[in-house]
Short mmCIF file of C-alpha atoms and ligand atoms in Angstrom, two decimals:
data_model
loop_
_atom_site.label_atom_id
_atom_site.label_comp_id
_atom_site.label_asym_id
_atom_site.label_seq_id
_atom_site.Cartn_x
_atom_site.Cartn_y
_atom_site.Cartn_z
CA UNK Y 12 67.49 35.52 114.39
CA UNK Y 13 68.25 32.20 112.69
CA UNK Y 14 68.73 29.23 114.99
CA UNK Y 15 70.09 25.68 114.66
CA UNK Y 16 67.59 23.45 116.44
CA UNK Y 17 68.79 19.98 115.44
CA UNK Y 18 71.42 17.97 113.65
CA UNK Y 19 71.18 14.71 111.73
CA UNK Y 20 74.01 12.28 110.96
CA UNK Y 21 73.76 9.47 108.47
CA UNK Y 22 75.69 7.23 106.11
CA UNK Y 23 75.00 8.08 102.46
CA UNK Y 24 75.48 4.71 100.77
CA UNK Y 25 74.71 4.85 97.02
CA UNK Y 26 73.18 1.34 96.98
CA UNK Y 27 70.61 2.57 99.54
CA UNK Y 28 69.47 5.16 96.99
CA UNK Y 29 69.24 2.49 94.31
CA UNK Y 30 67.27 0.17 96.65
CA UNK Y 31 64.91 3.06 97.39
CA UNK Y 32 64.45 4.03 93.74
CA UNK Y 33 63.87 0.40 92.65
CA UNK Y 34 61.39 -0.12 95.53
CA UNK Y 35 63.44 -2.90 97.14
CA UNK Y 36 63.10 -1.55 100.68
CA UNK Y 37 60.98 -4.51 101.85
CA UNK Y 38 63.50 -7.13 100.66
CA UNK Y 39 65.14 -9.16 103.44
CA UNK Y 40 68.55 -7.56 102.90
CA UNK Y 41 67.29 -3.98 102.94
CA UNK Y 42 64.42 -4.18 105.44
CA UNK Y 43 66.58 -3.71 108.56
CA UNK Y 44 68.41 -0.78 106.96
CA UNK Y 45 65.24 1.17 106.15
CA UNK Y 46 63.64 0.17 109.47
CA UNK Y 47 66.28 2.32 111.14
CA UNK Y 48 64.87 5.40 109.41
CA UNK Y 49 61.16 4.89 110.17
CA UNK Y 50 61.36 7.01 113.32
CA UNK Y 51 63.47 9.56 111.44
CA UNK Y 52 60.88 10.16 108.71
CA UNK Y 53 58.21 10.78 111.34
CA UNK Y 54 60.53 13.04 113.36
CA UNK Y 55 61.44 14.96 110.22
CA UNK Y 56 57.76 15.54 109.37
CA UNK Y 57 57.17 16.92 112.86
CA UNK Y 58 60.39 18.95 112.91
CA UNK Y 59 60.62 20.51 109.48
CA UNK Y 60 63.24 23.27 109.35
CA UNK Y 61 63.26 26.12 106.84
CA UNK Y 62 66.69 25.16 105.60
CA UNK Y 63 69.24 22.39 105.99
CA UNK Y 64 72.97 22.99 105.82
CA UNK Y 65 73.90 19.61 104.37
CA UNK Y 66 77.54 18.59 104.86
CA UNK Y 67 78.55 15.88 102.39
CA UNK Y 68 81.31 14.92 100.03
CA UNK Y 69 81.20 14.70 96.30
CA UNK Y 70 82.67 11.39 95.06
CA UNK Y 71 84.28 12.77 91.86
CA UNK Y 72 80.85 13.02 90.24
CA UNK Y 73 80.68 16.82 90.13
CA UNK Y 74 84.29 17.67 90.96
CA UNK Y 75 87.15 15.47 89.78
CA UNK Y 76 90.68 14.66 90.85
CA UNK Y 77 91.74 17.50 88.52
CA UNK Y 78 89.93 20.10 90.64
CA UNK Y 79 88.64 19.43 94.10
CA UNK Y 80 87.97 22.19 96.65
CA UNK Y 81 88.52 21.43 100.33
CA UNK Y 82 85.31 23.18 101.47
CA UNK Y 83 82.72 24.35 98.90
CA UNK Y 84 79.35 26.00 99.50
CA UNK Y 85 76.41 25.67 97.08
CA UNK Y 86 75.21 29.19 96.26
CA UNK Y 87 72.60 28.50 93.61
CA UNK Y 88 68.80 28.39 93.88
CA UNK Y 89 68.75 24.82 92.55
CA UNK Y 90 71.09 21.82 92.44
CA UNK Y 91 70.74 18.98 89.96
CA UNK Y 92 71.32 15.30 90.84
CA UNK Y 93 74.40 13.88 89.07
CA UNK Y 94 74.40 10.94 86.71
CA UNK Y 95 76.72 8.58 88.63
CA UNK Y 96 76.90 6.01 85.84
CA UNK Y 97 73.44 4.46 86.10
CA UNK Y 98 71.44 7.58 85.17
CA UNK Y 99 70.41 10.45 87.47
CA UNK Y 100 68.19 9.36 90.37
CA UNK Y 101 64.45 9.93 89.74
CA UNK Y 102 64.19 12.61 92.40
CA UNK Y 103 63.37 16.32 92.29
CA UNK Y 104 66.08 18.92 91.89
CA UNK Y 105 67.25 20.27 95.24
CA UNK Y 106 66.18 23.85 96.07
CA UNK Y 107 68.87 26.16 97.48
CA UNK Y 108 68.72 29.38 99.51
CA UNK Y 109 70.77 32.09 97.83
CA UNK Y 110 70.25 34.79 100.45
CA UNK Y 111 71.23 32.58 103.38
CA UNK Y 112 74.13 30.98 101.47
CA UNK Y 113 75.50 34.46 100.68
CA UNK Y 114 75.31 35.41 104.34
CA UNK Y 115 77.03 32.17 105.41
CA UNK Y 116 79.77 32.67 102.82
CA UNK Y 117 80.48 36.24 103.98
CA UNK Y 118 80.49 35.36 107.66
CA UNK Y 119 82.45 32.11 107.44
CA UNK Y 120 85.09 33.59 105.13
CA UNK Y 121 85.43 36.59 107.45
CA UNK Y 122 86.09 34.10 110.27
CA UNK Y 123 89.02 32.64 108.34
CA UNK Y 124 87.59 29.76 106.27
CA UNK Y 125 88.19 30.50 102.60
CA UNK Y 126 85.30 28.55 101.13
CA UNK Y 127 85.00 27.86 97.43
CA UNK Y 128 81.64 29.23 96.23
CA UNK Y 129 79.80 27.08 93.67
CA UNK Y 130 77.02 28.34 91.44
CA UNK Y 131 76.83 25.29 89.19
CA UNK Y 132 76.90 22.25 91.43
CA UNK Y 133 75.65 18.75 90.62
CA UNK Y 134 74.87 16.75 93.77
CA UNK Y 135 75.62 13.03 94.11
CA UNK Y 136 74.58 10.24 96.50
CA UNK Y 137 76.47 11.97 99.32
CA UNK Y 138 73.68 14.56 99.44
CA UNK Y 139 70.67 12.90 97.81
CA UNK Y 140 70.60 9.56 99.67
CA UNK Y 141 70.27 11.26 103.09
CA UNK Y 142 67.41 13.39 101.70
CA UNK Y 143 65.54 10.26 100.56
CA UNK Y 144 66.14 8.52 103.89
CA UNK Y 145 64.78 11.47 105.89
CA UNK Y 146 61.96 12.70 103.62
CA UNK Y 147 60.99 9.62 101.60
CA UNK Y 148 59.27 10.08 98.24
CA UNK Y 149 58.32 13.74 98.01
CA UNK Y 150 58.10 16.19 95.14
CA UNK Y 151 59.24 18.89 95.61
CA UNK Y 152 61.67 18.53 98.54
CA UNK Y 153 59.90 20.36 101.40
CA UNK Y 154 62.94 22.36 102.61
CA UNK Y 155 65.73 24.44 101.17
CA UNK Y 156 69.19 22.90 101.22
CA UNK Y 157 72.60 24.54 101.30
CA UNK Y 158 75.17 21.95 100.17
CA UNK Y 159 78.54 22.11 101.93
CA UNK Y 160 81.01 19.82 100.18
CA UNK Y 161 84.15 18.61 101.98
CA UNK Y 162 87.05 16.95 100.21
CA UNK Y 163 87.54 13.54 101.82
CA UNK Y 164 88.49 11.70 98.63
CA UNK Y 165 91.89 13.13 97.71
CA UNK Y 166 94.70 13.71 100.20
CA UNK Y 167 95.41 15.96 101.92
CA UNK Y 168 91.93 16.19 103.39
CA UNK Y 169 90.97 18.60 106.22
CA UNK Y 170 91.63 17.48 109.80
CA UNK Y 171 88.94 16.67 112.31
CA UNK Y 172 89.97 19.80 114.19
CA UNK Y 173 89.57 21.99 111.09
CA UNK Y 174 86.14 20.49 110.48
CA UNK Y 175 85.16 21.09 114.10
CA UNK Y 176 86.35 24.70 113.90
CA UNK Y 177 84.39 25.23 110.68
CA UNK Y 178 81.31 24.00 112.53
CA UNK Y 179 81.90 26.63 115.22
CA UNK Y 180 82.22 29.32 112.54
CA UNK Y 181 78.98 28.15 110.92
CA UNK Y 182 77.26 28.36 114.31
CA UNK Y 183 78.40 32.00 114.66
CA UNK Y 184 77.29 32.74 111.11
CA UNK Y 185 73.81 31.30 111.64
CA UNK Y 186 73.38 33.26 114.88
CA UNK Y 187 74.28 36.48 113.01
CA UNK Y 188 71.58 36.03 110.33
CA UNK Y 189 68.68 38.47 110.73
CA UNK Y 190 65.92 36.26 109.33
CA UNK Y 191 63.89 34.30 111.85
CA UNK Y 192 64.52 30.85 110.39
CA UNK Y 193 64.84 27.34 111.78
CA UNK Y 194 68.02 25.64 110.59
CA UNK Y 195 69.10 22.02 110.78
CA UNK Y 196 72.61 20.86 109.98
CA UNK Y 197 73.39 17.37 108.70
CA UNK Y 198 76.66 15.46 108.64
CA UNK Y 199 76.82 12.57 106.19
CA UNK Y 200 79.15 9.72 105.18
CA UNK Y 201 80.80 6.91 107.09
CA UNK Y 202 80.76 4.77 109.02
CA UNK Y 203 83.65 2.30 108.77
CA UNK Y 204 84.23 1.19 105.20
CA UNK Y 205 86.96 0.56 102.70
CA UNK Y 206 85.99 0.19 99.07
CA UNK Y 207 89.26 -0.95 97.52
CA UNK Y 208 92.58 -2.72 98.07
CA UNK Y 209 93.42 -5.73 100.22
CA UNK Y 210 91.33 -4.43 103.15
CA UNK Y 211 88.17 -3.86 101.04
CA UNK Y 212 85.07 -4.71 103.08
CA UNK Y 213 86.60 -3.66 106.42
CA UNK Y 214 83.99 -2.94 109.12
CA UNK Y 215 84.82 -2.02 112.73
CA UNK Y 216 81.66 -2.06 114.88
CA UNK Y 217 83.41 -1.31 118.13
CA UNK Y 218 85.25 1.73 116.77
CA UNK Y 219 82.10 3.03 115.07
CA UNK Y 220 80.05 2.82 118.24
CA UNK Y 221 82.75 4.53 120.28
CA UNK Y 222 82.76 7.28 117.63
CA UNK Y 223 78.99 7.71 118.09
CA UNK Y 224 79.39 7.85 121.90
CA UNK Y 225 82.17 10.44 121.61
CA UNK Y 226 80.37 12.51 119.00
CA UNK Y 227 77.41 12.84 121.34
CA UNK Y 228 79.31 13.35 124.60
CA UNK Y 229 82.66 14.96 123.82
CA UNK Y 230 83.12 16.15 120.22
CA UNK Y 231 85.87 18.58 121.24
CA UNK Y 232 88.15 15.72 122.25
CA UNK Y 233 87.01 13.61 119.30
CA UNK Y 234 88.13 16.42 116.98
CA UNK Y 235 91.74 15.76 117.99
CA UNK Y 236 91.70 12.23 116.54
CA UNK Y 237 94.28 12.10 113.71
CA UNK Y 238 93.42 11.00 110.16
CA UNK Y 239 95.60 7.96 110.40
CA UNK Y 240 93.38 6.52 113.13
CA UNK Y 241 90.24 6.87 110.99
CA UNK Y 242 91.97 5.16 108.10
CA UNK Y 243 93.60 2.42 110.18
CA UNK Y 244 90.54 1.61 112.30
CA UNK Y 245 87.61 2.55 110.04
CA UNK Y 246 89.06 2.00 106.56
CA UNK Y 247 90.16 4.40 103.85
CA UNK Y 248 86.62 5.74 103.37
CA UNK Y 249 85.94 5.86 107.12
CA UNK Y 250 87.61 9.28 106.91
CA UNK Y 251 84.22 10.59 105.68
CA UNK Y 252 83.30 10.72 109.37
CA UNK Y 253 85.27 13.96 109.89
CA UNK Y 254 82.30 15.65 108.23
CA UNK Y 255 80.10 14.73 111.18
CA UNK Y 256 82.26 16.98 113.37
CA UNK Y 257 81.17 20.05 111.37
CA UNK Y 258 77.51 19.40 112.13
CA UNK Y 259 78.14 18.46 115.76
CA UNK Y 260 80.26 21.56 116.47
CA UNK Y 261 77.59 23.80 114.94
CA UNK Y 262 74.58 22.45 116.78
CA UNK Y 263 75.04 23.69 120.35
CA UNK Y 264 77.38 25.58 122.64
CA UNK Y 265 80.58 23.82 123.61
CA UNK Y 266 80.08 21.73 126.71
CA UNK Y 267 76.29 21.61 126.32
CA UNK Y 268 74.79 18.16 125.83
CA UNK Y 269 72.33 17.71 122.96
CA UNK Y 270 69.21 15.59 123.31
CA UNK Y 271 69.63 12.20 121.61
CA UNK Y 272 66.35 11.57 119.78
CA UNK Y 273 67.46 8.56 117.74
CA UNK Y 274 70.48 6.29 117.36
CA UNK Y 275 70.81 3.48 114.83
CA UNK Y 276 73.64 1.21 113.73
CA UNK Y 277 73.46 -1.69 111.29
CA UNK Y 278 75.86 -3.94 109.39
CA UNK Y 279 75.97 -4.58 106.48
CA UNK Y 280 74.67 -2.32 103.74
CA UNK Y 281 76.58 -2.54 100.50
CA UNK Y 282 80.20 -2.31 101.69
CA UNK Y 283 79.64 -0.34 104.86
CA UNK Y 284 78.28 -0.01 108.34
CA UNK Y 285 75.21 2.25 108.51
CA UNK Y 286 75.25 4.80 111.31
CA UNK Y 287 72.56 7.35 112.08
CA UNK Y 288 71.87 9.89 114.83
CA UNK Y 289 69.32 12.61 115.42
CA UNK Y 290 70.34 15.21 118.01
CA UNK Y 291 68.25 18.15 119.13
CA UNK Y 292 69.63 21.33 120.66
CA UNK Y 293 69.11 21.50 124.43
CA UNK Y 294 65.83 23.25 125.26
CA UNK Y 295 67.56 25.81 127.53
CA UNK Y 296 68.84 27.57 124.43
C1 LIG H 26 79.76 3.23 99.25
C2 LIG H 26 80.06 4.48 98.71
C3 LIG H 26 80.08 5.59 99.53
O1 LIG H 26 80.33 6.83 99.05
C4 LIG H 26 79.83 5.49 100.86
O2 LIG H 26 79.90 6.61 101.62
C5 LIG H 26 79.53 4.25 101.40
C6 LIG H 26 79.49 3.12 100.59
C7 LIG H 26 79.69 2.01 98.38
O3 LIG H 26 80.00 2.12 97.19
O4 LIG H 26 79.31 0.95 98.89
FE1 LIG H 27 80.67 8.30 100.57
#
């Protein structure tokens, strides 16, 4: 039986990918950002899953405002990094898992979530920056990845509750898979940031840290937080954080407390606050 043993949460800031690719990680500005992922790279080496369900949002690099699915699953055996305007990142293509993705699609759709299924899917910084932060420079990527895109760029976007419920459905789907595989689920995006308009540059450390506390301790209540609070308190792009609820809801039984292996928060990086958590499933499972 497949099992989710851990979840990872991280910002997916494009400038972090550029700093990594241009080998600027030791510069004064970037050093504290990358220092927050030193433990994570070691942990990831020691806790390598067979497959990662990677929840992220496309930023109109693969999809566009003309066509943007609310929830879309990557079904292919390979996903190609997008050219986001400064050339594709110099990283390997991302290997998929067609058999597992097909199972997830069947099970999650049967449970009432009508996913869009993508065979051709370019992946942008939302997915590739977290991979670099957790695995470093590797070729090929050492695990299979199933991309799960969530629309958080064009309203109406799914509610925190809907994201949480999708996470529960994913948990059921994983548990119903016959293969004996180790699965991690990642939630990416956030934390507080606003990229445009009069409030551009908004950061809210207090709100972000409360979000991290609540995500760990009481995600069910956190799921009830309305969109308008994310946008008001964490900026227009702070809404990316609803994606973290998918991963958190999937990783253990409701009411069970995960083991906090790592927590990191840093301001600033590009226009945002960096947030990062590693949670392991309780050992009683
Ligand atoms: C930026 C873009 C993002 O998609 C994000 O999640 C955080 C920051 C940026 O352009 O700085
Ligand atoms: Fe983003």
